[in-house]
Structure formats: C-alpha cells, structure tokens
Amino acid sequence: MRDGQKPRFAVVACSDSRVDPAIVLQTEPGDIFAVRNVAALVPPYEEAGAYHGTSAALEFAIDGLRVEHVIIIGHAACGGVQAMVHNHGPGEPTGGMFITAWTDLLRKARERALAVDSTLEGDDLVEASERQAVTLSLENLDTFPFIRKAVAENRISVHGWYLNIFNGTLELWNPETQAFEPHGND
Ligand SMILES: [Zn+2]
C-alpha cells in the first residue's frame, strides 16, 4: 500500500453510521474507494456549479484509480429518505437549504414509488422510495460521460444494492428483471 492505493471497488454509500461498506463487502483496507453522502445518492451529471463532491470522487475513482466496479448501496431505515417521505409534501423544504436541495433527488424516488403503487404510505413508502433511490442513482451514473465510456469499454460494471441493516441481508438490482433480488451467498 506504500505505492498508493489500487482499490477495485468504488462504493457510494449513505453517511449513516450503521452502514459500513467494508463490512458489507467483507474487504480489507485498500479495496474500497468509498464515497459517502446523505442517502447514498448519485446526482445527475451537471456542468454548472463548481463543487460536486460526489461527482469528483467518481471521476477520480473511475478515470484515476481505474476501479472495476461501482456499487450504490442504499439501505433500510435511511434517515434521509424517512425525513423526506414522512415530513414533507412536494415543494416543502426538508431541512436546511443544503439538505433540501440534496433531498430533492429523493422526491423523484418517492414519486416513482407512488407511480408503481399509489396506495403506499408510512414505512412501506419509505422502503419503496429507498429502493427507487438506488435505481435513480444508477440512472444518474449513466449521465456521466466518463462512466458511459468506461461501461461501453467494459472497463467497469455498475451495481445497485439494497442493504437491510437489521439482519445484514443484501438485495441486488437485476437490470434484466428490473427487480431487487436476494443475494444468494448470505
Ligand atoms: Zn441512509
């Protein structure tokens, strides 16, 4: 490790203290380049604005470190998703100005969850929104030119996971079935 890092995985995980990418992946120090933010979100590619922390980290991981996998890890009982789903209607602020702008990304996830099942409410709506947030982030990954290029060149593969923090089980997004499926090795 003296010669620098050579991680194989770039992980976007929630800042939540109960989510630890190294434990989820059962890896050693040096294996994971971790990006953590509120609700494990990948924002869409934007050229305007200057300070894109998550986008900069992904750019470095993919073009600089040449990771092989990009993994989004959403999780159960996510405080960011709960706060948005439970407390606020469309257009209402979610908290301070930074949280409100950031969780705007989650509103879309909530809308999509309701588009699939308009009767969802409470914890069920939170859980469905958490999963939709993962697939939304996967779609947003695809808006970055350097990620599209790396995928087209088979240099990286992208994955969407949903972690149940209470029993440690993982569900993996299957793009072919368009569904989360239980991880077989648990
Ligand atoms: Zn969270």
PDB file of N, CA and C in Angstrom, residues 71-131:
ATOM      1  N   ILE A  71     -20.489   0.548  -7.067  1.00  0.00           N
ATOM      2  CA  ILE A  71     -21.620  -0.047  -6.341  1.00  0.00           C
ATOM      3  C   ILE A  71     -22.354   1.033  -5.547  1.00  0.00           C
ATOM      4  N   ILE A  72     -23.658   1.142  -5.778  1.00  0.00           N
ATOM      5  CA  ILE A  72     -24.500   2.026  -4.973  1.00  0.00           C
ATOM      6  C   ILE A  72     -25.119   1.174  -3.873  1.00  0.00           C
ATOM      7  N   ILE A  73     -24.949   1.584  -2.631  1.00  0.00           N
ATOM      8  CA  ILE A  73     -25.552   0.813  -1.531  1.00  0.00           C
ATOM      9  C   ILE A  73     -26.602   1.657  -0.805  1.00  0.00           C
ATOM     10  N   GLY A  74     -27.856   1.433  -1.140  1.00  0.00           N
ATOM     11  CA  GLY A  74     -28.947   2.042  -0.386  1.00  0.00           C
ATOM     12  C   GLY A  74     -29.239   1.160   0.821  1.00  0.00           C
ATOM     13  N   HIS A  75     -29.996   1.670   1.768  1.00  0.00           N
ATOM     14  CA  HIS A  75     -30.238   0.839   2.949  1.00  0.00           C
ATOM     15  C   HIS A  75     -31.591   1.095   3.594  1.00  0.00           C
ATOM     16  N   ALA A  76     -32.003   0.107   4.397  1.00  0.00           N
ATOM     17  CA  ALA A  76     -33.278   0.186   5.115  1.00  0.00           C
ATOM     18  C   ALA A  76     -33.184   1.220   6.229  1.00  0.00           C
ATOM     19  N   ALA A  77     -34.319   1.798   6.576  1.00  0.00           N
ATOM     20  CA  ALA A  77     -34.421   2.780   7.657  1.00  0.00           C
ATOM     21  C   ALA A  77     -33.452   3.944   7.456  1.00  0.00           C
ATOM     22  N   CYS A  78     -33.380   4.416   6.214  1.00  0.00           N
ATOM     23  CA  CYS A  78     -32.496   5.537   5.899  1.00  0.00           C
ATOM     24  C   CYS A  78     -33.128   6.844   6.393  1.00  0.00           C
ATOM     25  N   GLY A  79     -32.434   7.518   7.304  1.00  0.00           N
ATOM     26  CA  GLY A  79     -32.971   8.739   7.885  1.00  0.00           C
ATOM     27  C   GLY A  79     -33.255   9.813   6.850  1.00  0.00           C
ATOM     28  N   GLY A  80     -32.402   9.905   5.831  1.00  0.00           N
ATOM     29  CA  GLY A  80     -32.590  10.904   4.778  1.00  0.00           C
ATOM     30  C   GLY A  80     -33.895  10.672   4.035  1.00  0.00           C
ATOM     31  N   VAL A  81     -34.164   9.410   3.707  1.00  0.00           N
ATOM     32  CA  VAL A  81     -35.395   9.085   2.978  1.00  0.00           C
ATOM     33  C   VAL A  81     -36.599   9.264   3.895  1.00  0.00           C
ATOM     34  N   GLN A  82     -36.468   8.803   5.141  1.00  0.00           N
ATOM     35  CA  GLN A  82     -37.573   8.928   6.099  1.00  0.00           C
ATOM     36  C   GLN A  82     -37.983  10.388   6.278  1.00  0.00           C
ATOM     37  N   ALA A  83     -36.984  11.253   6.452  1.00  0.00           N
ATOM     38  CA  ALA A  83     -37.288  12.665   6.714  1.00  0.00           C
ATOM     39  C   ALA A  83     -38.062  13.266   5.556  1.00  0.00           C
ATOM     40  N   MET A  84     -37.662  12.914   4.357  1.00  0.00           N
ATOM     41  CA  MET A  84     -38.323  13.482   3.186  1.00  0.00           C
ATOM     42  C   MET A  84     -39.719  12.901   3.011  1.00  0.00           C
ATOM     43  N   VAL A  85     -39.833  11.578   3.142  1.00  0.00           N
ATOM     44  CA  VAL A  85     -41.118  10.925   2.866  1.00  0.00           C
ATOM     45  C   VAL A  85     -42.162  11.260   3.932  1.00  0.00           C
ATOM     46  N   HIS A  86     -41.758  11.248   5.204  1.00  0.00           N
ATOM     47  CA  HIS A  86     -42.733  11.411   6.283  1.00  0.00           C
ATOM     48  C   HIS A  86     -43.161  12.858   6.508  1.00  0.00           C
ATOM     49  N   ASN A  87     -42.227  13.765   6.392  1.00  0.00           N
ATOM     50  CA  ASN A  87     -42.494  15.095   6.926  1.00  0.00           C
ATOM     51  C   ASN A  87     -42.842  16.165   5.908  1.00  0.00           C
ATOM     52  N   HIS A  88     -42.689  15.843   4.642  1.00  0.00           N
ATOM     53  CA  HIS A  88     -42.779  16.959   3.707  1.00  0.00           C
ATOM     54  C   HIS A  88     -43.480  16.608   2.407  1.00  0.00           C
ATOM     55  N   GLY A  89     -44.356  17.512   2.015  1.00  0.00           N
ATOM     56  CA  GLY A  89     -45.035  17.366   0.737  1.00  0.00           C
ATOM     57  C   GLY A  89     -44.191  17.970  -0.368  1.00  0.00           C
ATOM     58  N   PRO A  90     -44.674  17.833  -1.609  1.00  0.00           N
ATOM     59  CA  PRO A  90     -43.921  18.369  -2.733  1.00  0.00           C
ATOM     60  C   PRO A  90     -43.670  19.869  -2.565  1.00  0.00           C
ATOM     61  N   GLY A  91     -42.455  20.291  -2.800  1.00  0.00           N
ATOM     62  CA  GLY A  91     -42.137  21.712  -2.749  1.00  0.00           C
ATOM     63  C   GLY A  91     -41.815  22.255  -1.379  1.00  0.00           C
ATOM     64  N   GLU A  92     -42.115  21.480  -0.337  1.00  0.00           N
ATOM     65  CA  GLU A  92     -41.816  21.955   1.025  1.00  0.00           C
ATOM     66  C   GLU A  92     -40.347  21.719   1.350  1.00  0.00           C
ATOM     67  N   PRO A  93     -39.723  22.618   2.110  1.00  0.00           N
ATOM     68  CA  PRO A  93     -38.327  22.382   2.484  1.00  0.00           C
ATOM     69  C   PRO A  93     -38.204  21.170   3.401  1.00  0.00           C
ATOM     70  N   THR A  94     -37.106  20.432   3.276  1.00  0.00           N
ATOM     71  CA  THR A  94     -36.882  19.225   4.071  1.00  0.00           C
ATOM     72  C   THR A  94     -36.072  19.521   5.320  1.00  0.00           C
ATOM     73  N   GLY A  95     -35.357  20.644   5.309  1.00  0.00           N
ATOM     74  CA  GLY A  95     -34.499  20.969   6.443  1.00  0.00           C
ATOM     75  C   GLY A  95     -33.788  22.255   6.092  1.00  0.00           C
ATOM     76  N   GLY A  96     -32.512  22.345   6.400  1.00  0.00           N
ATOM     77  CA  GLY A  96     -31.721  23.482   5.975  1.00  0.00           C
ATOM     78  C   GLY A  96     -31.588  23.492   4.465  1.00  0.00           C
ATOM     79  N   MET A  97     -30.998  24.576   3.921  1.00  0.00           N
ATOM     80  CA  MET A  97     -31.002  24.719   2.456  1.00  0.00           C
ATOM     81  C   MET A  97     -30.197  23.632   1.753  1.00  0.00           C
ATOM     82  N   PHE A  98     -29.128  23.147   2.370  1.00  0.00           N
ATOM     83  CA  PHE A  98     -28.331  22.119   1.706  1.00  0.00           C
ATOM     84  C   PHE A  98     -29.075  20.787   1.688  1.00  0.00           C
ATOM     85  N   ILE A  99     -29.703  20.456   2.806  1.00  0.00           N
ATOM     86  CA  ILE A  99     -30.448  19.193   2.868  1.00  0.00           C
ATOM     87  C   ILE A  99     -31.634  19.239   1.914  1.00  0.00           C
ATOM     88  N   THR A 100     -32.307  20.376   1.860  1.00  0.00           N
ATOM     89  CA  THR A 100     -33.469  20.488   0.987  1.00  0.00           C
ATOM     90  C   THR A 100     -33.079  20.292  -0.472  1.00  0.00           C
ATOM     91  N   ALA A 101     -31.983  20.941  -0.878  1.00  0.00           N
ATOM     92  CA  ALA A 101     -31.548  20.803  -2.278  1.00  0.00           C
ATOM     93  C   ALA A 101     -31.144  19.360  -2.572  1.00  0.00           C
ATOM     94  N   TRP A 102     -30.437  18.747  -1.615  1.00  0.00           N
ATOM     95  CA  TRP A 102     -29.937  17.386  -1.827  1.00  0.00           C
ATOM     96  C   TRP A 102     -31.081  16.388  -1.894  1.00  0.00           C
ATOM     97  N   THR A 103     -32.038  16.514  -0.960  1.00  0.00           N
ATOM     98  CA  THR A 103     -33.107  15.523  -0.912  1.00  0.00           C
ATOM     99  C   THR A 103     -34.154  15.740  -2.006  1.00  0.00           C
ATOM    100  N   ASP A 104     -33.978  16.791  -2.761  1.00  0.00           N
ATOM    101  CA  ASP A 104     -34.795  16.941  -3.960  1.00  0.00           C
ATOM    102  C   ASP A 104     -34.648  15.716  -4.852  1.00  0.00           C
ATOM    103  N   LEU A 105     -33.441  15.137  -4.839  1.00  0.00           N
ATOM    104  CA  LEU A 105     -33.194  13.915  -5.612  1.00  0.00           C
ATOM    105  C   LEU A 105     -34.094  12.781  -5.116  1.00  0.00           C
ATOM    106  N   LEU A 106     -34.407  12.828  -3.825  1.00  0.00           N
ATOM    107  CA  LEU A 106     -35.230  11.767  -3.255  1.00  0.00           C
ATOM    108  C   LEU A 106     -36.709  11.931  -3.582  1.00  0.00           C
ATOM    109  N   ARG A 107     -37.106  13.154  -3.840  1.00  0.00           N
ATOM    110  CA  ARG A 107     -38.521  13.373  -4.186  1.00  0.00           C
ATOM    111  C   ARG A 107     -38.897  12.552  -5.411  1.00  0.00           C
ATOM    112  N   LYS A 108     -37.961  12.524  -6.356  1.00  0.00           N
ATOM    113  CA  LYS A 108     -38.192  11.762  -7.573  1.00  0.00           C
ATOM    114  C   LYS A 108     -38.376  10.282  -7.236  1.00  0.00           C
ATOM    115  N   ALA A 109     -37.565   9.791  -6.302  1.00  0.00           N
ATOM    116  CA  ALA A 109     -37.658   8.386  -5.899  1.00  0.00           C
ATOM    117  C   ALA A 109     -39.026   8.114  -5.280  1.00  0.00           C
ATOM    118  N   ARG A 110     -39.480   9.048  -4.439  1.00  0.00           N
ATOM    119  CA  ARG A 110     -40.796   8.902  -3.799  1.00  0.00           C
ATOM    120  C   ARG A 110     -41.905   8.910  -4.855  1.00  0.00           C
ATOM    121  N   GLU A 111     -41.788   9.823  -5.822  1.00  0.00           N
ATOM    122  CA  GLU A 111     -42.797   9.889  -6.894  1.00  0.00           C
ATOM    123  C   GLU A 111     -42.853   8.588  -7.678  1.00  0.00           C
ATOM    124  N   ARG A 112     -41.695   8.026  -7.934  1.00  0.00           N
ATOM    125  CA  ARG A 112     -41.660   6.777  -8.691  1.00  0.00           C
ATOM    126  C   ARG A 112     -42.261   5.628  -7.896  1.00  0.00           C
ATOM    127  N   ALA A 113     -41.994   5.615  -6.593  1.00  0.00           N
ATOM    128  CA  ALA A 113     -42.560   4.560  -5.751  1.00  0.00           C
ATOM    129  C   ALA A 113     -44.088   4.648  -5.783  1.00  0.00           C
ATOM    130  N   LEU A 114     -44.598   5.875  -5.737  1.00  0.00           N
ATOM    131  CA  LEU A 114     -46.048   6.061  -5.752  1.00  0.00           C
ATOM    132  C   LEU A 114     -46.646   5.781  -7.133  1.00  0.00           C
ATOM    133  N   ALA A 115     -45.831   5.974  -8.167  1.00  0.00           N
ATOM    134  CA  ALA A 115     -46.319   5.677  -9.522  1.00  0.00           C
ATOM    135  C   ALA A 115     -46.509   4.168  -9.692  1.00  0.00           C
ATOM    136  N   VAL A 116     -45.668   3.378  -9.005  1.00  0.00           N
ATOM    137  CA  VAL A 116     -45.791   1.917  -9.063  1.00  0.00           C
ATOM    138  C   VAL A 116     -46.980   1.460  -8.223  1.00  0.00           C
ATOM    139  N   ASP A 117     -47.151   2.059  -7.052  1.00  0.00           N
ATOM    140  CA  ASP A 117     -48.243   1.674  -6.157  1.00  0.00           C
ATOM    141  C   ASP A 117     -48.717   2.915  -5.398  1.00  0.00           C
ATOM    142  N   SER A 118     -49.828   3.472  -5.836  1.00  0.00           N
ATOM    143  CA  SER A 118     -50.284   4.748  -5.278  1.00  0.00           C
ATOM    144  C   SER A 118     -50.841   4.596  -3.862  1.00  0.00           C
ATOM    145  N   THR A 119     -51.028   3.340  -3.394  1.00  0.00           N
ATOM    146  CA  THR A 119     -51.576   3.148  -2.042  1.00  0.00           C
ATOM    147  C   THR A 119     -50.478   3.128  -0.974  1.00  0.00           C
ATOM    148  N   LEU A 120     -49.224   3.168  -1.372  1.00  0.00           N
ATOM    149  CA  LEU A 120     -48.128   3.095  -0.402  1.00  0.00           C
ATOM    150  C   LEU A 120     -48.167   4.279   0.558  1.00  0.00           C
ATOM    151  N   GLU A 121     -47.881   3.992   1.823  1.00  0.00           N
ATOM    152  CA  GLU A 121     -47.737   5.071   2.802  1.00  0.00           C
ATOM    153  C   GLU A 121     -46.854   4.601   3.948  1.00  0.00           C
ATOM    154  N   GLY A 122     -46.505   5.524   4.823  1.00  0.00           N
ATOM    155  CA  GLY A 122     -45.711   5.185   6.007  1.00  0.00           C
ATOM    156  C   GLY A 122     -44.404   4.489   5.657  1.00  0.00           C
ATOM    157  N   ASP A 123     -44.076   3.452   6.476  1.00  0.00           N
ATOM    158  CA  ASP A 123     -42.801   2.755   6.297  1.00  0.00           C
ATOM    159  C   ASP A 123     -42.704   2.054   4.943  1.00  0.00           C
ATOM    160  N   ASP A 124     -43.854   1.615   4.417  1.00  0.00           N
ATOM    161  CA  ASP A 124     -43.819   0.944   3.111  1.00  0.00           C
ATOM    162  C   ASP A 124     -43.392   1.912   2.017  1.00  0.00           C
ATOM    163  N   LEU A 125     -43.870   3.149   2.138  1.00  0.00           N
ATOM    164  CA  LEU A 125     -43.483   4.160   1.151  1.00  0.00           C
ATOM    165  C   LEU A 125     -42.005   4.522   1.297  1.00  0.00           C
ATOM    166  N   VAL A 126     -41.541   4.560   2.548  1.00  0.00           N
ATOM    167  CA  VAL A 126     -40.108   4.834   2.782  1.00  0.00           C
ATOM    168  C   VAL A 126     -39.264   3.749   2.123  1.00  0.00           C
ATOM    169  N   GLU A 127     -39.655   2.497   2.387  1.00  0.00           N
ATOM    170  CA  GLU A 127     -38.853   1.380   1.870  1.00  0.00           C
ATOM    171  C   GLU A 127     -38.852   1.362   0.344  1.00  0.00           C
ATOM    172  N   ALA A 128     -40.003   1.573  -0.256  1.00  0.00           N
ATOM    173  CA  ALA A 128     -40.074   1.589  -1.723  1.00  0.00           C
ATOM    174  C   ALA A 128     -39.255   2.763  -2.274  1.00  0.00           C
ATOM    175  N   SER A 129     -39.280   3.884  -1.579  1.00  0.00           N
ATOM    176  CA  SER A 129     -38.513   5.058  -2.017  1.00  0.00           C
ATOM    177  C   SER A 129     -37.013   4.799  -1.897  1.00  0.00           C
ATOM    178  N   GLU A 130     -36.616   4.079  -0.847  1.00  0.00           N
ATOM    179  CA  GLU A 130     -35.193   3.749  -0.678  1.00  0.00           C
ATOM    180  C   GLU A 130     -34.691   2.930  -1.857  1.00  0.00           C
ATOM    181  N   ARG A 131     -35.512   1.974  -2.281  1.00  0.00           N
ATOM    182  CA  ARG A 131     -35.093   1.147  -3.427  1.00  0.00           C
ATOM    183  C   ARG A 131     -35.102   1.978  -4.711  1.00  0.00           C
TER     184      ARG A 131
END
